[in-house]
Structure formats: structure tokens, C-alpha cells
PDB file of C-alpha atoms in Angstrom:
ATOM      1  CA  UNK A   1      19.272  -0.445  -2.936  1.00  0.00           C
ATOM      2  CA  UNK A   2      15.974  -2.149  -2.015  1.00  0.00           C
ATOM      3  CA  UNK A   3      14.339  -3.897  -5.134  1.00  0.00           C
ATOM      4  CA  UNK A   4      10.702  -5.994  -4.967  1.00  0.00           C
ATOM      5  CA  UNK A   5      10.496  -7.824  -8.026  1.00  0.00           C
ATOM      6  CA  UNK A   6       7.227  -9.605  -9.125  1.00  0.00           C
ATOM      7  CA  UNK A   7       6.308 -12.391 -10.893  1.00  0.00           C
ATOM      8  CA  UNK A   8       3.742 -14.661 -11.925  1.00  0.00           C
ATOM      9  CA  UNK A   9       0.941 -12.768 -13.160  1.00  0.00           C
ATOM     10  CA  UNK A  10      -0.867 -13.327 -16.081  1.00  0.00           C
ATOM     11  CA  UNK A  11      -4.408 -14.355 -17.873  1.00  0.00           C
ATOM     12  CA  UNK A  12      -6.283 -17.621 -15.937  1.00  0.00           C
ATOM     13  CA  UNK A  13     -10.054 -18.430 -16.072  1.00  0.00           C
ATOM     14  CA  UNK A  14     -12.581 -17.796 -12.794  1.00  0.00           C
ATOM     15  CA  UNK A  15     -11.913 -20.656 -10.657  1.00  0.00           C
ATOM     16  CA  UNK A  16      -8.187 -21.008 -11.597  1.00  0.00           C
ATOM     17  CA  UNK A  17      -5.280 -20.616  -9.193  1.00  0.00           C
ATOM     18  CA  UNK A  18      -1.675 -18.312  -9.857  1.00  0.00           C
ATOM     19  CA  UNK A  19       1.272 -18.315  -7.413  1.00  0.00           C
ATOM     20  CA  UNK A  20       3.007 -14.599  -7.587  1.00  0.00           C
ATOM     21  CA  UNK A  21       6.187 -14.225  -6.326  1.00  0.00           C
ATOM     22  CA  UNK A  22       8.020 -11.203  -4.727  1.00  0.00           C
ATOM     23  CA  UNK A  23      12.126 -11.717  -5.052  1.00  0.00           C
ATOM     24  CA  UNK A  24      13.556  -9.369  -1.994  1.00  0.00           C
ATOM     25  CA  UNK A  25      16.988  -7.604  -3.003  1.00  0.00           C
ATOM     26  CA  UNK A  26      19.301  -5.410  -1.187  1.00  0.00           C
ATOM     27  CA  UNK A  27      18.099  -5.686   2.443  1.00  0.00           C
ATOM     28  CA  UNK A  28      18.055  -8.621   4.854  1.00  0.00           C
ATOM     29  CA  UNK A  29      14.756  -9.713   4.181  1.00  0.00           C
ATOM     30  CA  UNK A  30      14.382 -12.078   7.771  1.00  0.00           C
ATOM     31  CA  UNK A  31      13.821  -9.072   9.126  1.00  0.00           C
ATOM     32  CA  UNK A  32      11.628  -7.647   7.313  1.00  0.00           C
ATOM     33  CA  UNK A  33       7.564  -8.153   6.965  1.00  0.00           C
ATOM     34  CA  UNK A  34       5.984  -8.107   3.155  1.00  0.00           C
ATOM     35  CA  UNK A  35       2.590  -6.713   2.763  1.00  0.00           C
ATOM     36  CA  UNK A  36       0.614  -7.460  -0.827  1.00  0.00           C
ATOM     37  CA  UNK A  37      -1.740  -4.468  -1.880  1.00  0.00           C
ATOM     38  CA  UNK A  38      -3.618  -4.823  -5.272  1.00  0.00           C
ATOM     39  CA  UNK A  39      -4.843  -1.774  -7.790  1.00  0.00           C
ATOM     40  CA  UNK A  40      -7.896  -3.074 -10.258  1.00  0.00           C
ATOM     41  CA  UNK A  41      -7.876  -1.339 -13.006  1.00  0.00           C
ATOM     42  CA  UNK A  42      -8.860   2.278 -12.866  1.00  0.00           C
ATOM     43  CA  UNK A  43      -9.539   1.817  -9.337  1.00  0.00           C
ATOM     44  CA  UNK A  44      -7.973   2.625  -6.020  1.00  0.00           C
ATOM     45  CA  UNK A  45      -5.285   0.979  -3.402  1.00  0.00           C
ATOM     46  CA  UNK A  46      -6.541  -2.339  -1.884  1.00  0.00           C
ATOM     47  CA  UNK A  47      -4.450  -3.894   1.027  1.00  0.00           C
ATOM     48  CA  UNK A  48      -4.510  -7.661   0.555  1.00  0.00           C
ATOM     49  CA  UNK A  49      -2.046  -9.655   3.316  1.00  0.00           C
ATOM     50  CA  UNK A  50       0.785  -9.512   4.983  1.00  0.00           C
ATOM     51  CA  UNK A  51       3.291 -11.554   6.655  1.00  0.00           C
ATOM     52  CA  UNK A  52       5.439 -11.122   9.407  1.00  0.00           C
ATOM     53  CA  UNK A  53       9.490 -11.089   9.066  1.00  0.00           C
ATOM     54  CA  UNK A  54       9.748 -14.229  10.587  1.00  0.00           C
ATOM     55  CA  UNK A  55       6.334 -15.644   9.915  1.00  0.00           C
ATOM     56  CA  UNK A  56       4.945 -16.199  12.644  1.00  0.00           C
ATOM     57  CA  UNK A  57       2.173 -14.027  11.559  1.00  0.00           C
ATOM     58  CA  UNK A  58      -0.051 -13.232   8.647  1.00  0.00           C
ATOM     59  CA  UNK A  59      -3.777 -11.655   7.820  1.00  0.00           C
ATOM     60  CA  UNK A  60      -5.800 -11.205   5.273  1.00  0.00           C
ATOM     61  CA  UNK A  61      -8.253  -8.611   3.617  1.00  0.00           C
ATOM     62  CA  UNK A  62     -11.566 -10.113   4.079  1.00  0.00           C
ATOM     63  CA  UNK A  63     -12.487 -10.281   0.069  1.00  0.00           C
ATOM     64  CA  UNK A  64      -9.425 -12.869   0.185  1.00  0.00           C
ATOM     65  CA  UNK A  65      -9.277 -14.982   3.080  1.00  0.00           C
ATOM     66  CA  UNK A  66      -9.685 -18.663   2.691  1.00  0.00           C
ATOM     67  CA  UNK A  67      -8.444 -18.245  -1.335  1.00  0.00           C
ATOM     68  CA  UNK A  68      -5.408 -16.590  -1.089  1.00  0.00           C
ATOM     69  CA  UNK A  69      -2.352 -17.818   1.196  1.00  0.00           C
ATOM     70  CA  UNK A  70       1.286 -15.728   1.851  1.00  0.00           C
ATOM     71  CA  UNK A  71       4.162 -17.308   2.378  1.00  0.00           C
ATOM     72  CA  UNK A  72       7.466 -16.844   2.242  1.00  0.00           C
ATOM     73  CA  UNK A  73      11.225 -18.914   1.896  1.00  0.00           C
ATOM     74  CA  UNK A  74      13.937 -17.351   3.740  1.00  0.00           C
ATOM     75  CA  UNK A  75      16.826 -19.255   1.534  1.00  0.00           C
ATOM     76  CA  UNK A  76      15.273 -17.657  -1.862  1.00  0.00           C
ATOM     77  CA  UNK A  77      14.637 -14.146   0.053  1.00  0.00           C
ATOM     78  CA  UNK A  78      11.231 -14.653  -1.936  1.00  0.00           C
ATOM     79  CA  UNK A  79       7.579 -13.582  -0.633  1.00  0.00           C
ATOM     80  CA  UNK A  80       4.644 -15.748  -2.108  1.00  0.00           C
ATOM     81  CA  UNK A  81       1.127 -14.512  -2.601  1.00  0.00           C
ATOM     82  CA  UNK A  82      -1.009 -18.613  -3.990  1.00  0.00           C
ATOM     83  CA  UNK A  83      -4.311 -17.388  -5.477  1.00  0.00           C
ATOM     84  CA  UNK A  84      -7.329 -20.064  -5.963  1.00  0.00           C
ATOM     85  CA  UNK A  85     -10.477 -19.457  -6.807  1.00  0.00           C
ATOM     86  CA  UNK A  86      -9.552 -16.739  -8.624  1.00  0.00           C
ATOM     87  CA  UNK A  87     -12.643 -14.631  -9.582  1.00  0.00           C
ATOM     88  CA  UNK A  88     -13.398 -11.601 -11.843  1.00  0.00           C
ATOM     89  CA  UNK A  89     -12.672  -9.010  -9.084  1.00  0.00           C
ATOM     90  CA  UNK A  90      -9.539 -10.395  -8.252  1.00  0.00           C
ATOM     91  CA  UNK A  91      -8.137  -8.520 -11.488  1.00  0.00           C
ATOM     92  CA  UNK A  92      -5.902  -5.602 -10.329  1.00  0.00           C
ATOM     93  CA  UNK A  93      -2.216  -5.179 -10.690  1.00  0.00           C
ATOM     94  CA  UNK A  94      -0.739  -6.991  -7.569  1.00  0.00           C
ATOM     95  CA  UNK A  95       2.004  -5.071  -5.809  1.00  0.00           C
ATOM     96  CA  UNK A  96       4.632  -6.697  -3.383  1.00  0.00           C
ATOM     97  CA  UNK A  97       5.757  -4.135  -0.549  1.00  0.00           C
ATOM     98  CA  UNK A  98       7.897  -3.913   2.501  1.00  0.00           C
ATOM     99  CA  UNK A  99       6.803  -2.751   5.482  1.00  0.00           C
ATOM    100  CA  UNK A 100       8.968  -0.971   7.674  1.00  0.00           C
ATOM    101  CA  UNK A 101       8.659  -3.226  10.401  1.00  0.00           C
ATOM    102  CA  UNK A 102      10.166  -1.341  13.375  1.00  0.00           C
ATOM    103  CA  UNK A 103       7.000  -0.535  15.971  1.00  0.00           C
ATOM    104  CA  UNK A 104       5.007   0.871  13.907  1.00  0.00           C
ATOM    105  CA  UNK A 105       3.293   0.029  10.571  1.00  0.00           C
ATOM    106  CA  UNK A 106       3.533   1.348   7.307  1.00  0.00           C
ATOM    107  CA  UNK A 107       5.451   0.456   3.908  1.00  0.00           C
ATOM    108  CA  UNK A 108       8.471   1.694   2.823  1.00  0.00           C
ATOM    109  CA  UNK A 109       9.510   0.412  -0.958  1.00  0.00           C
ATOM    110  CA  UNK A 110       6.774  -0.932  -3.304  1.00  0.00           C
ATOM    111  CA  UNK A 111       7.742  -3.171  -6.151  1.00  0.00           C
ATOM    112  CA  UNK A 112       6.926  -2.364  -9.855  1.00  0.00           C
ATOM    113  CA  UNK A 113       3.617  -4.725  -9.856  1.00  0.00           C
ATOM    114  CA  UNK A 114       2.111  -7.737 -11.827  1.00  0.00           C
ATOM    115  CA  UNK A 115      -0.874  -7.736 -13.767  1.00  0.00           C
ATOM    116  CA  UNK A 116      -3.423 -10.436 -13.255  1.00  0.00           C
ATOM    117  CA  UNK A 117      -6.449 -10.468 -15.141  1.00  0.00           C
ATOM    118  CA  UNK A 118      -9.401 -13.152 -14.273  1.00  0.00           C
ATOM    119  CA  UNK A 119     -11.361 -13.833 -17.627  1.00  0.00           C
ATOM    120  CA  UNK A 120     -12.717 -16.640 -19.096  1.00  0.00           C
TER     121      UNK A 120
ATOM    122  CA  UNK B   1     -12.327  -3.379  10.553  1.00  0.00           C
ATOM    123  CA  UNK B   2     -11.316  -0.047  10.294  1.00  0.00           C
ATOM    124  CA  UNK B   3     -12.649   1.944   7.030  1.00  0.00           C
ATOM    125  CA  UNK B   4     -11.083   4.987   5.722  1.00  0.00           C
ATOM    126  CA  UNK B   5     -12.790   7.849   4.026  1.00  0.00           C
ATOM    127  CA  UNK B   6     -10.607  10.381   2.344  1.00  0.00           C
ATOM    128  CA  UNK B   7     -12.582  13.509   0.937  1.00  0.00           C
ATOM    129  CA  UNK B   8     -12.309  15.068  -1.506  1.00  0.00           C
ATOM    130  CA  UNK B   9     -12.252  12.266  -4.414  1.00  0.00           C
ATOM    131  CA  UNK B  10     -10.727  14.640  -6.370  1.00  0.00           C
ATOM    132  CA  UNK B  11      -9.386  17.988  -6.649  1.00  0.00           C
ATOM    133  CA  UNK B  12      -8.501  20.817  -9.209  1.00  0.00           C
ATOM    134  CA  UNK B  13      -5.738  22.879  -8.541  1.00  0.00           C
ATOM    135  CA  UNK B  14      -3.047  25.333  -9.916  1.00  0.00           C
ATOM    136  CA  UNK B  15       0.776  25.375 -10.131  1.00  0.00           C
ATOM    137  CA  UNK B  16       1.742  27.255  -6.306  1.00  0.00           C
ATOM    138  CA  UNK B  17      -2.087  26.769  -5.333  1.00  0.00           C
ATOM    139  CA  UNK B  18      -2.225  25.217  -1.328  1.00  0.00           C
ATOM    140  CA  UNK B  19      -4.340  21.940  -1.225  1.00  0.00           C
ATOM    141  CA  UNK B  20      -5.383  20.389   1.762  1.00  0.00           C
ATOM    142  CA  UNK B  21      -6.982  16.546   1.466  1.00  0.00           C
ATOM    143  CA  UNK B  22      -9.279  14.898   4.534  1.00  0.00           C
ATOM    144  CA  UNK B  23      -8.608  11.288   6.053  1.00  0.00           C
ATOM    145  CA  UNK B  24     -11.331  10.025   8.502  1.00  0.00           C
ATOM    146  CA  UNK B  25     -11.035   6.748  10.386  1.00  0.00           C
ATOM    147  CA  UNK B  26     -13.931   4.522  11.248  1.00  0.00           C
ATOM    148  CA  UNK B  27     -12.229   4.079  15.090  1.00  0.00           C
ATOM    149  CA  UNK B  28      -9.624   6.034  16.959  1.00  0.00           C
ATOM    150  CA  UNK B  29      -6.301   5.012  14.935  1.00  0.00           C
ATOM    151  CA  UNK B  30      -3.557   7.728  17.728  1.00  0.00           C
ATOM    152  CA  UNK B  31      -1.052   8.416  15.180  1.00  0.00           C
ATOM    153  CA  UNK B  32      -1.079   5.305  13.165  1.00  0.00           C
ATOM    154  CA  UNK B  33      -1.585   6.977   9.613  1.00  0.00           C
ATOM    155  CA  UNK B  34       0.243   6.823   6.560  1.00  0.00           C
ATOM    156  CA  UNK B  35       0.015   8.929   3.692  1.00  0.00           C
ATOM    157  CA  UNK B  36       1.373   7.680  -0.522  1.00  0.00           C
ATOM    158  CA  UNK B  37       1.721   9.451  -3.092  1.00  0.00           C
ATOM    159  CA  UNK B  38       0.752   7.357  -6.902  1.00  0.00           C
ATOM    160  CA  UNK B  39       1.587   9.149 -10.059  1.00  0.00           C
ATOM    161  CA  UNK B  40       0.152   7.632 -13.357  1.00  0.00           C
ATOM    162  CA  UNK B  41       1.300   4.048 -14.675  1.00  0.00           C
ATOM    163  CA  UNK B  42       3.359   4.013 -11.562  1.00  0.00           C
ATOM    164  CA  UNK B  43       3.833   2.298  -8.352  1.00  0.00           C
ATOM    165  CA  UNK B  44       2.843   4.055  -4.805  1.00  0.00           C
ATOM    166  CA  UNK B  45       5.189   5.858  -2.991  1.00  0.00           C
ATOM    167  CA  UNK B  46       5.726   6.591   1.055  1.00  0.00           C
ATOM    168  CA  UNK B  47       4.656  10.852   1.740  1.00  0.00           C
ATOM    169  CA  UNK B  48       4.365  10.503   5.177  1.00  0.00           C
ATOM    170  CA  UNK B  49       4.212   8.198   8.326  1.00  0.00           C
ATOM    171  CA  UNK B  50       2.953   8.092  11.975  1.00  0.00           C
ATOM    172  CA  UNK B  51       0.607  11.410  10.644  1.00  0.00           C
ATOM    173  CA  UNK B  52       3.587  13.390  10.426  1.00  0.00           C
ATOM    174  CA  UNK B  53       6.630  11.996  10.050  1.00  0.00           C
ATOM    175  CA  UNK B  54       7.812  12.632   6.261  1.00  0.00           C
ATOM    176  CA  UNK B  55       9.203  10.115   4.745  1.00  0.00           C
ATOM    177  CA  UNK B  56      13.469  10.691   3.877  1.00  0.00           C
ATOM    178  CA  UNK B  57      13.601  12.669   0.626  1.00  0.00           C
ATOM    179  CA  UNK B  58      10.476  13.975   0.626  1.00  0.00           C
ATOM    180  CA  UNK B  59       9.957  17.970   0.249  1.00  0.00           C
ATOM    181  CA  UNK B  60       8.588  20.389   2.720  1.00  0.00           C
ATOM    182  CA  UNK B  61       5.842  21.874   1.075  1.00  0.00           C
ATOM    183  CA  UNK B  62       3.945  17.962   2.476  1.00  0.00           C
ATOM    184  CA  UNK B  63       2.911  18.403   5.713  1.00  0.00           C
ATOM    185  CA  UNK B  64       0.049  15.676   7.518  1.00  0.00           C
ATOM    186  CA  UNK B  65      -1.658  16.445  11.050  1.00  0.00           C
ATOM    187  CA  UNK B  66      -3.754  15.346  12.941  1.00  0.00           C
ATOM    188  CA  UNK B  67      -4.612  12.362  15.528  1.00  0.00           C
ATOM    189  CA  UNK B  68      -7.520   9.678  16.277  1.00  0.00           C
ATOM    190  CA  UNK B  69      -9.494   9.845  13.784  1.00  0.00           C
ATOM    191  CA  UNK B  70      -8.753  13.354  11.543  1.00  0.00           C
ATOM    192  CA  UNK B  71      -6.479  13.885   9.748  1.00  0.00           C
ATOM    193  CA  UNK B  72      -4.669  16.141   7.194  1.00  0.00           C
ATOM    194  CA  UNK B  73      -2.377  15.906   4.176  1.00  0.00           C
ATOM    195  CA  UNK B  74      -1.133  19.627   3.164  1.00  0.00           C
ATOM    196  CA  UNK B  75       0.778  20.515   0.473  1.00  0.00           C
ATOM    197  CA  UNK B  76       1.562  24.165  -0.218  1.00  0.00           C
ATOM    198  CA  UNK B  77       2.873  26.120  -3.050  1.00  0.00           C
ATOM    199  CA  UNK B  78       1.752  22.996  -5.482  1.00  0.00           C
ATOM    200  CA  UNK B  79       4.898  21.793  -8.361  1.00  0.00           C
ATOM    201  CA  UNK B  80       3.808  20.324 -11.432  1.00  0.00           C
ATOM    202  CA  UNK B  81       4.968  17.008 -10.294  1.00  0.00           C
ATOM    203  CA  UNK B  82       2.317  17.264  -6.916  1.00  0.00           C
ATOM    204  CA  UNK B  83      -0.349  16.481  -9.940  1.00  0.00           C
ATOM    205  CA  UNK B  84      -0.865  12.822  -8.603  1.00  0.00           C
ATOM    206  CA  UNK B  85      -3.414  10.343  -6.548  1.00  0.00           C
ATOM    207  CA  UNK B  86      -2.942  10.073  -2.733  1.00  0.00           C
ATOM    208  CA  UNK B  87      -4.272   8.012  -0.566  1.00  0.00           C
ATOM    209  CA  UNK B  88      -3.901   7.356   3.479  1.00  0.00           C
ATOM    210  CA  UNK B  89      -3.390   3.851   4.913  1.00  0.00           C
ATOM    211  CA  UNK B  90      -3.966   3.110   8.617  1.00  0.00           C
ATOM    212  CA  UNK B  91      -0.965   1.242   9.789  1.00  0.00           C
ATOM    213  CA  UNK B  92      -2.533   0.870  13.618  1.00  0.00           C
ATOM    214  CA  UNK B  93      -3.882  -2.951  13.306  1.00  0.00           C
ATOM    215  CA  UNK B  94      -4.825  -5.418  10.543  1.00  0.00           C
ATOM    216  CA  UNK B  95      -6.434  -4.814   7.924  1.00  0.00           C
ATOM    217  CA  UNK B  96      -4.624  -1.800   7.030  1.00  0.00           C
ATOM    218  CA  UNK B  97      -7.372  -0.522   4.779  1.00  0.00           C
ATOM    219  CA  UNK B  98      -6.547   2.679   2.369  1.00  0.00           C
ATOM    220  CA  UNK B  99      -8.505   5.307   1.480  1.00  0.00           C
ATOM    221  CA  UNK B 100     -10.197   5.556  -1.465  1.00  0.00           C
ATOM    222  CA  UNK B 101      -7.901   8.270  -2.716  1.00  0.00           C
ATOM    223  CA  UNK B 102      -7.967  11.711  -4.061  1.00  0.00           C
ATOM    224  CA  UNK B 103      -6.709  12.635  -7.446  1.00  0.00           C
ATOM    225  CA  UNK B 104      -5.537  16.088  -7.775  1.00  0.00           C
ATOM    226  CA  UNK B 105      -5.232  17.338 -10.539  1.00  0.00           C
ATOM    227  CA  UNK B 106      -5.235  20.863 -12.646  1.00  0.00           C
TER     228      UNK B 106
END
């Protein structure tokens, strides 16, 4: 079955950088674009980026752009989300998801999450 | 950018109550709307796609409508396990922005 698993989450000071990682399971994930959407706490959804199956593509929410960075390595069937200049409002749980990626958009499996939390 | 406004925030209901929740695009969006489902402590889950489309598994008391820029999630005769946040996504261009969400709850 299709499993997200995330990683790299955890406590770093404003100004610090984390790399999360999303390892793909149970599909063939080249074919297959990755979304991130984050949840701070008590709050709502909050799309963040996306990548493309092959990636050839990839946006951004604009609260992110120019700090955060997606990437992904076909050989490790693993989805990257590199954080810098991390800042108090980037704390949310981070969720890796897989969009559905026929001609239209919209996600079909969401991982468990990882919980990063920006405080000095 | 397209912003989504989902009314109400929240909503009290009763066990076999019918609840209907508002999504409103900022810009025609055709059919390009997705509706998830988020219980407690939990990750998101896929209702309903394309405005209408439900998602495999999902049970036929959910029903979404509508087109360009209304739209409608339904769900009659309410099960204790309906008590959850939704929220609609716009999957017609990037950034595919979410509502804000509606809790329902009894």
C-alpha cells in the first residue's frame, strides 16, 4: 500500500535551517508529483510546494519562497522539503503528500507528519 | 493567487442531522475543487475531487456540487465519526490554497 514517511523535524532556533525528508513506498514514485502542506498548531491546512513527478517543475506558497527548496532523488524514492531561515511561523506539523497526478490536481495519500517547532 | 473562503468556521450538529458547508473561490476555479476530511491528532484525508467525484471508499451520505466559484460539501444523515474538520483545496493552478476549514462538531 502507499506509505509517506517523514523525517527530520525537530526543535532549531529562528534563522536555522532543517532538511525533512518524505521516503515514498509502495507506488512508483517517478511518476508521481509530492506536494508539502503544513498545519501550525491549532491552526488550519497550509499548502507549501510541490514538485512535479519528474521535476521539471516546482512552486511555492508565497510565505516560503526563496527559504524553502523541494527536491527530490529518484534512486532513494525520497521527496526533500530544505528549510533556511526558519522563523517562528514556520512551526506547524509538516505533512508530505502525493498528488494524484493524472490531469487534474488534488492529493491522494498524506503521510503521518513531522513536527517542527522554531524557538529560540 | 487564488484565496478560498469556506463558511461556516464551525458548525454544531446532531447524530443523523444534514450539514451543508460553503467553499468560495477568489476566481473561477470550473471543477477544480477538492474536498478533506481531518479528524483530531490525525492526518487529512481525500472526501472528494473534481467537486464531485468521491474519493474510492468513501460513503454516500458526502456529496460536493457546484462549479466556478461555489461550491458545496453535503453530508446527510451525520455518523458519529462525520464529527471532524474539513476543508476544500483548489487543485486548478498553483498555489493550491485551502480553506480555512470548518469544524463540525456536536
Amino acid at each position: 500500500q502507499v506509505q509517506l514517511v517523514e523525517s527530520g523535524g525537530g526543535v532549531v532556533q529562528p534563522g536555522g535551517s532543517l532538511r525533512l525528508s518524505c521516503a515514498a513506498s509502495g507506488f512508483t514514485f517517478s511518476h508521481f508529483a509530492l506536494h508539502w502542506v503544513r498545519q501550525a498548531p491549532g491552526k488550519g491546512l497550509e499548502w507549501v510546494a510541490f514538485m512535479w513527478y519528474d521535476g521539471s517543475f516546482e512552486s511555492y506558497a508565497d510565505s516560503v519562497k526563496g527559504r524553502f527548496t523541494i527536491s527530490r532523488d529518484k534512486s532513494k524514492e525520497t521527496q526533500y522539503l530544505q528549510m533556511d531561515n526558519l522563523r517562528a511561523e514556520d512551526t506547524a506539523v509538516y505533512y508530505c503528500a502525493r498528488d494524484y497526478s493524472g490531469s487534474v490536481y488534488y492529493i491522494d495519500h498524506w503521510g503521518q507528519g513531522t513536527l517542527v517547532a522554531v524557538s529560540s | 493567487d487564488i484565496q478560498m473562503t469556506q463558511s461556516p468556521s464551525s458548525l454544531s450538529a446532531s447524530v443523523g442531522d444534514t450539514v451543508t458547508i460553503t467553499c468560495r473561490a477568489s476566481q473561477t476555479i470550473s471543477s477544480y475543487l477538492n474536498w478533506y476530511q481531518q479528524k483530531e491528532g490525525k492526518a487529512p484525508a481525500l472526501l472528494i475531487y473534481t467537486a464531485s467525484t468521491l474519493h474510492t471508499g468513501v460513503p454516500s451520505r458526502f456529496s460536493g456540487s457546484g462549479s466556478g466559484t461555489d461550491f458545496t460539501l453535503t453530508i446527510t444523515t451525520l455518523q458519529p465519526e462525520d464529527f471532524a474538520t474539513y476543508y476544500c483545496q483548489q487543485g486548478d493552478s498553483s498555489p493550491f490554497t485551502f480553506g480555512q476549514g470548518t469544524r463540525l462538531q456536536i
